[in-house]
Coordinates of C-alpha atoms in Angstrom, one line a residue:
X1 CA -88.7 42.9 -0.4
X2 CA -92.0 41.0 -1.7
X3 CA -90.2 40.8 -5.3
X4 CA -86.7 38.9 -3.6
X5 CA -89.1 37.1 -1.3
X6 CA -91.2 35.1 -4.4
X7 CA -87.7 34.3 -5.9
X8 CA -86.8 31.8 -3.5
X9 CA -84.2 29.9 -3.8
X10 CA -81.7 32.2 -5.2
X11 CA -78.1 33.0 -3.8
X12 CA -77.7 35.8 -1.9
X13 CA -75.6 37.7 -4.4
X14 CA -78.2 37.0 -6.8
X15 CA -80.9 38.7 -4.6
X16 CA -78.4 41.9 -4.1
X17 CA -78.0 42.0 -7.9
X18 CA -81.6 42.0 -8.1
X19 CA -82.4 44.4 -5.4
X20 CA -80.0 46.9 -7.1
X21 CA -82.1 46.8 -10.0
X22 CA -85.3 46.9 -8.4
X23 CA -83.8 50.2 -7.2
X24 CA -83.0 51.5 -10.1
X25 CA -86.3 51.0 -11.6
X26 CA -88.4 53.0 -8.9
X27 CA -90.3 56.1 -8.9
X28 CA -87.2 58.1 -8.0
X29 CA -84.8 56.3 -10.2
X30 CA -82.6 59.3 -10.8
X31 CA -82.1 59.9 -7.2
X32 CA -81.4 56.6 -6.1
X33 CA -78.9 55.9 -9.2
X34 CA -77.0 59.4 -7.7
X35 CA -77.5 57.7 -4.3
X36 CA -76.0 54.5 -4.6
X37 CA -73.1 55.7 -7.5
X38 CA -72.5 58.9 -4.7
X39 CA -72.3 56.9 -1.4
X40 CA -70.4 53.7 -2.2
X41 CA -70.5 52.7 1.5
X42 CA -74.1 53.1 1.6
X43 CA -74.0 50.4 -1.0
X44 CA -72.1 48.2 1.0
X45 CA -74.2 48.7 3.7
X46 CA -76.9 47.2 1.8
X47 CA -75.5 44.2 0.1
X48 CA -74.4 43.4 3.7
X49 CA -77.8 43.7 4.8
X50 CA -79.3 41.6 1.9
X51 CA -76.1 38.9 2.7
X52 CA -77.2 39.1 6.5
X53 CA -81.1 38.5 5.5
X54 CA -79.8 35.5 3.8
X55 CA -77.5 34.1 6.2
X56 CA -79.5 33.7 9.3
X57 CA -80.2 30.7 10.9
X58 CA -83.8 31.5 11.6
X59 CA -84.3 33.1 7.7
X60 CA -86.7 30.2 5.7
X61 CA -84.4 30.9 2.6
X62 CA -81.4 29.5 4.4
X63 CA -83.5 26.2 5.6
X64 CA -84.6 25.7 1.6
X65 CA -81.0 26.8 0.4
X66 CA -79.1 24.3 3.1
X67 CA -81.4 21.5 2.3
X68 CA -80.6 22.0 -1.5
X69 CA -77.1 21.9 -0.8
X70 CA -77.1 19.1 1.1
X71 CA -79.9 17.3 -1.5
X72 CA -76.8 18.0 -4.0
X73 CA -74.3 16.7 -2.2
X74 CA -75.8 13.5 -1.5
X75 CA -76.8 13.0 -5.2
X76 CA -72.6 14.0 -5.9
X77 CA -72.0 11.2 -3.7
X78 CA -74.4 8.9 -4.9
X79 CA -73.4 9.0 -8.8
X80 CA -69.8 8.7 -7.5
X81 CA -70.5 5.3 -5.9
X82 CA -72.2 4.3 -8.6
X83 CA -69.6 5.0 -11.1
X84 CA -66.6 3.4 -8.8
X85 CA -68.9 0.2 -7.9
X86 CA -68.8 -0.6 -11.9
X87 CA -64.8 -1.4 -11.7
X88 CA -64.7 -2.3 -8.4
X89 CA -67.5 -5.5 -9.2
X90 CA -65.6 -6.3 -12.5
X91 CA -62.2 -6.8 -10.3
X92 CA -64.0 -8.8 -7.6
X93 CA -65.2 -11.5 -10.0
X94 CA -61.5 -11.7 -11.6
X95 CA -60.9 -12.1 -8.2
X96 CA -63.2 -14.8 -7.8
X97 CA -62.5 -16.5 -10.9
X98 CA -58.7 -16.3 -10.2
X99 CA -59.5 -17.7 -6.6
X100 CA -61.1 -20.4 -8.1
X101 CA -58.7 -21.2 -10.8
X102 CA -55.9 -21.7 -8.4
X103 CA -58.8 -23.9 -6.3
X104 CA -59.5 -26.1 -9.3
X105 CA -55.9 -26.1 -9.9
X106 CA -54.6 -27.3 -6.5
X107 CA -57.5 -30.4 -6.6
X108 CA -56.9 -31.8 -10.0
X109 CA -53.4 -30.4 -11.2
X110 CA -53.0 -33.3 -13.9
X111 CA -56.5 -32.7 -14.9
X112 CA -56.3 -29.1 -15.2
X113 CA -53.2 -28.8 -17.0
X114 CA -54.6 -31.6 -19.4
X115 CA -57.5 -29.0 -20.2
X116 CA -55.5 -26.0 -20.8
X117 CA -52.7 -28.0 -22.9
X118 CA -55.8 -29.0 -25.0
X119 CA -56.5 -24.4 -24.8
X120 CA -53.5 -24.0 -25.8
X121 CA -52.9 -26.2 -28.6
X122 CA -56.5 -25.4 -30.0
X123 CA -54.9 -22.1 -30.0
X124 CA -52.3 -23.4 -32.9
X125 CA -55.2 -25.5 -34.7
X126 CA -54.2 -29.3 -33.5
X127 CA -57.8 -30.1 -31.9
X128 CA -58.8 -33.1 -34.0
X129 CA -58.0 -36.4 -32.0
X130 CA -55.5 -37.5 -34.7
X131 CA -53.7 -34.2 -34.3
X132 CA -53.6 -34.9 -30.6
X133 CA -52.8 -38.1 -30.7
X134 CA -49.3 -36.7 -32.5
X135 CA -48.0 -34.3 -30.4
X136 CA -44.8 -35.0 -29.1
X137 CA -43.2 -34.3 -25.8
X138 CA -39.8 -34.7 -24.5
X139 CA -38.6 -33.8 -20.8
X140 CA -35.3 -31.6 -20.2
X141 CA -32.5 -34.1 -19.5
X142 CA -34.2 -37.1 -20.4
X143 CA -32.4 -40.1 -22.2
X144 CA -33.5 -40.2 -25.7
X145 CA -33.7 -44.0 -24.9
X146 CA -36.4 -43.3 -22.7
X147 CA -38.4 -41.2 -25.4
X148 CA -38.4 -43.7 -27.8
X149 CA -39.5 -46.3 -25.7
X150 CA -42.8 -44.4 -25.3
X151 CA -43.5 -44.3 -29.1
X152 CA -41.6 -48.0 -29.5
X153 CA -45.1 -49.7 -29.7
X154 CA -46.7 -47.0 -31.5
X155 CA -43.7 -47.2 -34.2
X156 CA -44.0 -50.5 -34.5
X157 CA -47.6 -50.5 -35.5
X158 CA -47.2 -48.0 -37.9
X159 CA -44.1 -49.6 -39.7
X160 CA -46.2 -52.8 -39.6
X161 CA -49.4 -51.4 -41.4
X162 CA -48.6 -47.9 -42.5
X163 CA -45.2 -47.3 -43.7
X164 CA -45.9 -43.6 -44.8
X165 CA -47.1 -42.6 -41.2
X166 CA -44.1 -44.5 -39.7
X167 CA -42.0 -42.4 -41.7
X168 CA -43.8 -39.1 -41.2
X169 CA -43.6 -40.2 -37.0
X170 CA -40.0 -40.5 -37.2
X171 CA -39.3 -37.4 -38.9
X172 CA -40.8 -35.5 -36.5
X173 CA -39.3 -37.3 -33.6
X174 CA -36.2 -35.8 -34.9
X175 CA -37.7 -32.7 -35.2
X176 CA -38.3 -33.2 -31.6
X177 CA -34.9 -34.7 -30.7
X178 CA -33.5 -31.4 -32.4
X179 CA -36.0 -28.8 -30.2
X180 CA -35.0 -30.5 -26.9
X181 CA -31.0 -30.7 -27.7
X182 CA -30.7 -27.5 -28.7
X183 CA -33.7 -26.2 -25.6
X184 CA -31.9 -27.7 -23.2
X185 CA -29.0 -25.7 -24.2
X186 CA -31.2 -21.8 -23.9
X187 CA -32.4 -23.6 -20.6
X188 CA -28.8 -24.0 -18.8
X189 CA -27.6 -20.5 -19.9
X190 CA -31.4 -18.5 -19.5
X191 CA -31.3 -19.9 -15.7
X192 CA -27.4 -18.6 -14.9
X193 CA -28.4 -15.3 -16.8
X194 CA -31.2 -14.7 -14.0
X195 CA -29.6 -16.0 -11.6
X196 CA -26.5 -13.2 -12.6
X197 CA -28.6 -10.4 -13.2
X198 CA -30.3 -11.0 -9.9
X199 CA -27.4 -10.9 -8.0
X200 CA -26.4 -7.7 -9.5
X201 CA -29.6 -6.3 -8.7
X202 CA -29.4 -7.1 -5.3
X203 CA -26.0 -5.8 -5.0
X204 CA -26.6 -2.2 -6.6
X205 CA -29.5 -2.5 -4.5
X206 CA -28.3 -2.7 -0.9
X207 CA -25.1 0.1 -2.1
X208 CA -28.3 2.0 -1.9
X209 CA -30.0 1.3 1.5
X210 CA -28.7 2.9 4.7
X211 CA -25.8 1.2 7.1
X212 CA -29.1 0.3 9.7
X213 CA -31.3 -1.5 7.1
X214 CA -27.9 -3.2 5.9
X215 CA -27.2 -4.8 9.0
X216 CA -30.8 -5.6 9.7
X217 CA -31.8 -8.9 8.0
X218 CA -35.5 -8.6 8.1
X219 CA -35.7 -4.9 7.4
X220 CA -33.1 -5.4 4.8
X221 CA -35.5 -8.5 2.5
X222 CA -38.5 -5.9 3.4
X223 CA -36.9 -3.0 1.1
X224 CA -35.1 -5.3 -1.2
X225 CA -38.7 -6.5 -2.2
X226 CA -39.9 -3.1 -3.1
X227 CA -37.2 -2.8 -5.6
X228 CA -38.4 -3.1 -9.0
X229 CA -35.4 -4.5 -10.4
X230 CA -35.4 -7.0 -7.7
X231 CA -38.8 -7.7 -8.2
X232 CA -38.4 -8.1 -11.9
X233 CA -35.2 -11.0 -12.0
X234 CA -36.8 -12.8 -8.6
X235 CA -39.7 -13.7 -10.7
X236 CA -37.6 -14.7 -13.7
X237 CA -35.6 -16.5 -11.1
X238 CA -38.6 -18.5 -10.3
X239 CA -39.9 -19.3 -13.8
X240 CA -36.9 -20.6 -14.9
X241 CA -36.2 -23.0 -11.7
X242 CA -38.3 -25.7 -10.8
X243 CA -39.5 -28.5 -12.3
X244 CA -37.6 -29.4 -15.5
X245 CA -38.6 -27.8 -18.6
X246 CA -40.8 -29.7 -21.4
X247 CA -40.4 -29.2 -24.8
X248 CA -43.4 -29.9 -27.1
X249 CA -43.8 -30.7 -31.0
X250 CA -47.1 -29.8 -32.5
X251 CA -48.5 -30.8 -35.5
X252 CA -49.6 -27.6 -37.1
X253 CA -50.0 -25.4 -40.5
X254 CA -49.4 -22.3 -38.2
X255 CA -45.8 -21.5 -38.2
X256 CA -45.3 -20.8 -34.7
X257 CA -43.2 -21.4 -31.1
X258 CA -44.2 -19.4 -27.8
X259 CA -44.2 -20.3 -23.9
X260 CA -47.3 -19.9 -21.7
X261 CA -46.9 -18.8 -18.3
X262 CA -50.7 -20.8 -17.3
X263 CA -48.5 -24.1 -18.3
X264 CA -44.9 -23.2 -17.2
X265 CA -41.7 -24.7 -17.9
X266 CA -42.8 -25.2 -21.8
X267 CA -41.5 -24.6 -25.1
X268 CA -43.9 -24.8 -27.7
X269 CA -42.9 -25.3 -31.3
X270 CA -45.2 -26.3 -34.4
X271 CA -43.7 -28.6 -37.4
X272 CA -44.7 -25.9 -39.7
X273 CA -42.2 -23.4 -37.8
X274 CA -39.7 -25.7 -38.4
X275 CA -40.3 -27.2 -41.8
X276 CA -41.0 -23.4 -43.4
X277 CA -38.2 -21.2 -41.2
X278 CA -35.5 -23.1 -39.4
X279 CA -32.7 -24.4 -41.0
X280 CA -29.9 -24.7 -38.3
X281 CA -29.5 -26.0 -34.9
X282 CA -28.6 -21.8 -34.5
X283 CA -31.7 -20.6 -36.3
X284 CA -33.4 -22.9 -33.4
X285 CA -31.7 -21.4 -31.2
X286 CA -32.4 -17.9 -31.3
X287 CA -36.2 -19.4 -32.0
X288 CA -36.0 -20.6 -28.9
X289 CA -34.0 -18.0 -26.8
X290 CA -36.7 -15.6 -28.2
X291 CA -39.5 -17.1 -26.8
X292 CA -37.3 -18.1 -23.1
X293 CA -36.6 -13.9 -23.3
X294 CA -40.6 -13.6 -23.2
X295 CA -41.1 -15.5 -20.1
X296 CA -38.1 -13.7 -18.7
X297 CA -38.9 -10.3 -18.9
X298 CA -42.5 -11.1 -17.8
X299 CA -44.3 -10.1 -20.9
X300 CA -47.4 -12.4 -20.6
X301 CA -48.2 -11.2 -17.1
X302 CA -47.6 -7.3 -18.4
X303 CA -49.8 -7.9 -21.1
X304 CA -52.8 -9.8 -18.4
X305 CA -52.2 -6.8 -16.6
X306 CA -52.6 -4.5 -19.3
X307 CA -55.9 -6.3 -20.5
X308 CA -57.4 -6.3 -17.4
X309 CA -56.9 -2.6 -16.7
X310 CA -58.0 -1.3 -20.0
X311 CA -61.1 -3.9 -19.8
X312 CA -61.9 -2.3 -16.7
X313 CA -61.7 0.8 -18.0
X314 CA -63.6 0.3 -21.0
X315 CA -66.6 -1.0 -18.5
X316 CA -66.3 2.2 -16.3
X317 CA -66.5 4.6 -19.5
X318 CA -69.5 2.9 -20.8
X319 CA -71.5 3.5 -17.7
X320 CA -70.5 7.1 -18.3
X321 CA -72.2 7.2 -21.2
X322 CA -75.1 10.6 -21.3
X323 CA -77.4 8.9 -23.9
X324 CA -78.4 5.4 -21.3
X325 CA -76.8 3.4 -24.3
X326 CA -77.3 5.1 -27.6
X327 CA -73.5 5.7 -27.9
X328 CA -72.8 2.4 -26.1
X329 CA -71.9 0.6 -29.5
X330 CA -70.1 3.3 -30.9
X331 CA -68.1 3.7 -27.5
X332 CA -67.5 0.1 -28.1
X333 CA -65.8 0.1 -31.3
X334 CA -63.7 3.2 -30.5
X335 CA -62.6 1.6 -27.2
X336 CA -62.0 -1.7 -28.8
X337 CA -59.8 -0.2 -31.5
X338 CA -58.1 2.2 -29.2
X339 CA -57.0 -1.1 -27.0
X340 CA -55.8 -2.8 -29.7
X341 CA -53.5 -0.3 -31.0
X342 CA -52.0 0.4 -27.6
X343 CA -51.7 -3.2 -27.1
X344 CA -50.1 -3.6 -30.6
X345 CA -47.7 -0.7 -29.8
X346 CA -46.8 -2.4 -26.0
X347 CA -46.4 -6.0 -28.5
X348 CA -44.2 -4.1 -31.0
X349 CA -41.7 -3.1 -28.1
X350 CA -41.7 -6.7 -25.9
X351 CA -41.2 -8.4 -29.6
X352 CA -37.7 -6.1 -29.6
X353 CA -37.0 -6.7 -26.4
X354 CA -37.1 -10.5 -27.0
X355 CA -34.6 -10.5 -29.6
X356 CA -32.2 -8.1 -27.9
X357 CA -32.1 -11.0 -25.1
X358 CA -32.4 -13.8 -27.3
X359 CA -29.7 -13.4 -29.4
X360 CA -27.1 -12.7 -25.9
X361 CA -28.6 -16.1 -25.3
X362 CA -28.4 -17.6 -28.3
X363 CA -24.2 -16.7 -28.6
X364 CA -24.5 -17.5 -24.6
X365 CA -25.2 -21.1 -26.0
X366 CA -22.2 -20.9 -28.1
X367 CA -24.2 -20.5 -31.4
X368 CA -23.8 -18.6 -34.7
X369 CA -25.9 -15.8 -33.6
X370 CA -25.0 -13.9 -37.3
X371 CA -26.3 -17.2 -39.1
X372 CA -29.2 -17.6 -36.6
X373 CA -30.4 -14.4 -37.8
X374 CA -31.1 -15.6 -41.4
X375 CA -34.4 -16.5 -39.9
X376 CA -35.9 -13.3 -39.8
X377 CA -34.8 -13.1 -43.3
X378 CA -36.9 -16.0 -44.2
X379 CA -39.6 -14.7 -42.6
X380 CA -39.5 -11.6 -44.7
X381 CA -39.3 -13.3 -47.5
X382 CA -42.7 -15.3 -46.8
X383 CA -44.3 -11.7 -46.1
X384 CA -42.8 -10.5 -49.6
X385 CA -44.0 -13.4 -51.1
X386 CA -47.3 -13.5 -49.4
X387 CA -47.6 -9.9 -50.4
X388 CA -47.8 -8.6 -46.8
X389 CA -44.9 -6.8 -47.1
X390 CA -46.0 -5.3 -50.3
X391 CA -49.3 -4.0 -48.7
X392 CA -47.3 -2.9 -45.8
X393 CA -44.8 -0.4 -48.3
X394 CA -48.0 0.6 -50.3
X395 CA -49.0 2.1 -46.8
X396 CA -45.7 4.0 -46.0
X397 CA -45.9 3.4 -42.4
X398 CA -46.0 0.2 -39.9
X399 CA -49.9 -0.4 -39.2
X400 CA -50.5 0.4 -35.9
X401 CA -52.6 -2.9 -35.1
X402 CA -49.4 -5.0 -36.1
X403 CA -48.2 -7.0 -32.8
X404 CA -45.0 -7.8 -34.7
X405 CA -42.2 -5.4 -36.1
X406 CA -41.4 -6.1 -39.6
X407 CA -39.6 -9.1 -40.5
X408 CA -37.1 -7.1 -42.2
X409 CA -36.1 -4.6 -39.7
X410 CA -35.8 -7.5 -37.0
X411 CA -33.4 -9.4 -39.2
X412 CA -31.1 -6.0 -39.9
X413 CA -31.0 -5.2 -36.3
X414 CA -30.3 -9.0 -35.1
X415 CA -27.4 -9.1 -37.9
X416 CA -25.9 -5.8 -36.3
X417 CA -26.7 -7.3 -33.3
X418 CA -24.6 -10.4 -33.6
X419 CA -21.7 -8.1 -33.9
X420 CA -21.7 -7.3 -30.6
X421 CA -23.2 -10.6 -29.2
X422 CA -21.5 -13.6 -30.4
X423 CA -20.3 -16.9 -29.2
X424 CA -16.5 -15.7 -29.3
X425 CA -17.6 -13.3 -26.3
X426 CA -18.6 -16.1 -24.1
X427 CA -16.0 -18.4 -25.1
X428 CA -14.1 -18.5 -21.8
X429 CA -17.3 -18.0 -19.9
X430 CA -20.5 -19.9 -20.5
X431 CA -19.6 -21.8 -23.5
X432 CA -16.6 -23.3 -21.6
X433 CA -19.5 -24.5 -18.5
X434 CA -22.1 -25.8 -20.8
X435 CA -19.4 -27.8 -23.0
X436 CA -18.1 -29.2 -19.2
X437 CA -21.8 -29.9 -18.3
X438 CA -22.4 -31.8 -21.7
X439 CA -18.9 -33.6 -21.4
X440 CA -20.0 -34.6 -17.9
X441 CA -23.1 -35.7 -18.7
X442 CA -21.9 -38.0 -22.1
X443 CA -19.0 -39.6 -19.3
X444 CA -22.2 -40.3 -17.1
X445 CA -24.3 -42.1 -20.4
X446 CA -21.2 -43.8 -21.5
X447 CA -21.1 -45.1 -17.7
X448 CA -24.0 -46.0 -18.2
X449 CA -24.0 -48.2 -21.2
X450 CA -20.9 -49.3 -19.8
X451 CA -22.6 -51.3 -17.1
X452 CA -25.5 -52.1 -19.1
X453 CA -23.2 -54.2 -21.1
X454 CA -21.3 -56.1 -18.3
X455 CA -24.4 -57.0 -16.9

């Protein structure tokens, strides 16, 4: 026993195995090896022995062993914590920031949506004050008589002293006459799509709820509001209604149109979009309904969400790292790369997405959704040109940090597409109510002008 005793601490089926051979190695080895192979209970006997040695309360071994043991399990605990505290800090100061976003928001709305329209436009490359200073805006259902008489003075100066600029100005405020006409259009049809599909959801949705949540009204907006369909067209419900929608001109190099959900109820659309790929009131159209499906189907706030958790992520798998920060950088890259692949691949599939939905909305509108498609085609014809396209063949495979399908392959799929979704589908539907909105609304103008003149 004075060997096992000097091998403290050491588990108590270590000690047996130890005392076995201890055994075996004695001055009557052949004996004992004939004892203990001969009397298998015997055996026994002693391993239970050693085991009860080991497991008293009053043996030192146990005190050393059970402090150990706890020593570990406090330590287990500790490096937990430490790794969970990493994420949980980063999400409290999104919190924060959020908190104090909406906070800075609520104080100074015009001055905080000044700031992130000057974000977002930096975004396109209009930041120099005479780029600025040309960015047009018209508001859904405004009188184009209005709009003009904002720029009236500015025209005038410019036909006065600068008559290139004057023209240049007025050819974009058609562009921009042709944006909103055509905007307001995706507008009225996007909000009586949500409003459609939201309504079925509900409906499908309480077919599936028991008779007593039915007839229960509180119990019965509870479950319908942990419905993920629900969920989904309430929130494009919301974007959609509300204020009424803006539609912006900006004068850019970067073809390019998007919505943003930090400035809602927006349409963004750069002269170079239109000047280099839009010919038609339809290609504008689908442009338009495009970028409409986006905010619909709640792309940006999936892809914040996506950003924020893989960020998070990243952080917590950095503070994982064995070496105290030797593999830090390359954990970096790798990470880095990994998210924007995965983020590429989530981009690929809400771009497709998009122009399934666009182009129901564009032949919602009662537009040439086959012509409207001929956009795509231009585009691919800039990447052939460009020699994108060519790079992209040479590789045999889409590159999997492209946030955009090809060019080509949206343009075939939109032109099988418009097969299917077409203006003659919707001619007795929404075509006939937006042409009975539009007829209503030139009687109330003509009204207008009407009085105007008698006064």
């Amino acid at each position: 026993m004075a060997m096992i005793q000097r091998s403290f601490p050491l588990r108590a089926t270590q000690l047996a195995s130890m005392y076995a051979k201890h055994v075996a190695r004695s001055s009557y080895p052949l004996l004992h090896r004939h004892y203990l192979n001969s009397c298998n209970s015997c055996w026994k006997r002693r391993t239970a022995q050693v085991h009860h040695y080991f497991s008293t309360s009053s043996s030192p071994a146990t005190k050393v062993i059970s402090r150990n043991t706890t020593t570990d399990r406090w330590r287990r605990i500790a490096r937990f914590a430490y790794y969970v505290r990493i994420p949980a800090l980063v999400l409290s100061v999104y919190g924060i920031g959020y908190q104090q976003g909406i906070m800075d928001f609520a104080r100074e709305k015009e001055v905080m949506e000044a700031k992130l329209l000057q974000t977002v436009l930096a975004g396109v490359g209009c930041t120099s004050p005479e780029d600025l200073e040309m960015v047009l805006i018209a508001n859904e259902g405004e009188d184009w008589r209005t709009v003009l008489s904002r720029f009236r003075e500015k025209f005038q100066l410019y036909r006065a002293h600068d008559v290139e600029r004057y023209k240049e100005h007025h050819h974009r405020m058609v562009m921009l006459r042709d944006v909103a006409n055509v905007g307001e259009k995706i507008i009225i049809v996007a909000r009586s799509y949500v409003k459609s599909k939201l309504a079925e959801a509900v409906r499908d949705a309480v077919k599936q709820l028991p008779p007593e949540v039915q007839e229960d009204e509180n119990r019965l907006y509870e479950a319908l509001e942990k419905i993920e369909e629900v969920e989904l067209w309430t929130k494009a419900t919301r974007q959609m209604e509300g204020d009424p929608w803006k539609f912006v001109l900006i004068p850019s190099d970067i073809p390019n149109a998007f919505v943003s959900e930090i400035l809602p109820h927006r349409i963004f659309i750069t002269t170079s979009m239109i000047e280099t790929f839009i010919e038609s009131d339809d290609e504008m159209a689908l442009t338009l309904g495009h970028e409409v499906s986006h905010l619909i189907l709640g792309h940006s706030s999936n892809r914040n969400s996506f950003e924020v958790f893989f960020r998070t992520a990243e952080i917590l798998l950095l503070s994982l790292d064995p070496t105290e920060g030797l593999l830090s950088l390359a954990f970096m890259t790798f990470l880095a790369s990994l998210r924007h692949a995965i983020g590429a691949e989530f981009s690929r599939n809400d771009e497709r997405d998009a122009d399934e939905l666009g182009i129901k909305l564009c032949a919602m509108a009662c537009f040439d959704t086959k012509s409207a498609s001929r956009v795509f085609h231009r585009m691919h014809l800039a990447d052939v040109e460009s020699g994108k396209q060519a790079a992209s063949n040479r590789a045999g495979l889409l590159s999997f940090f492209d946030s955009h399908p090809p060019s080509e392959e949206r343009y075939h799929s939109l032109l099988e597409e418009s097969g299917e979704e077409n203006r003659e589908k919707y001619e007795d539907t929404t075509c006939t109510s937006l042409k009975s909105i539009f007829r209503d609304a030139m009687k109330t103008h003509g009204h207008a002008q009407e009085k105007e003149a008698t006064e």
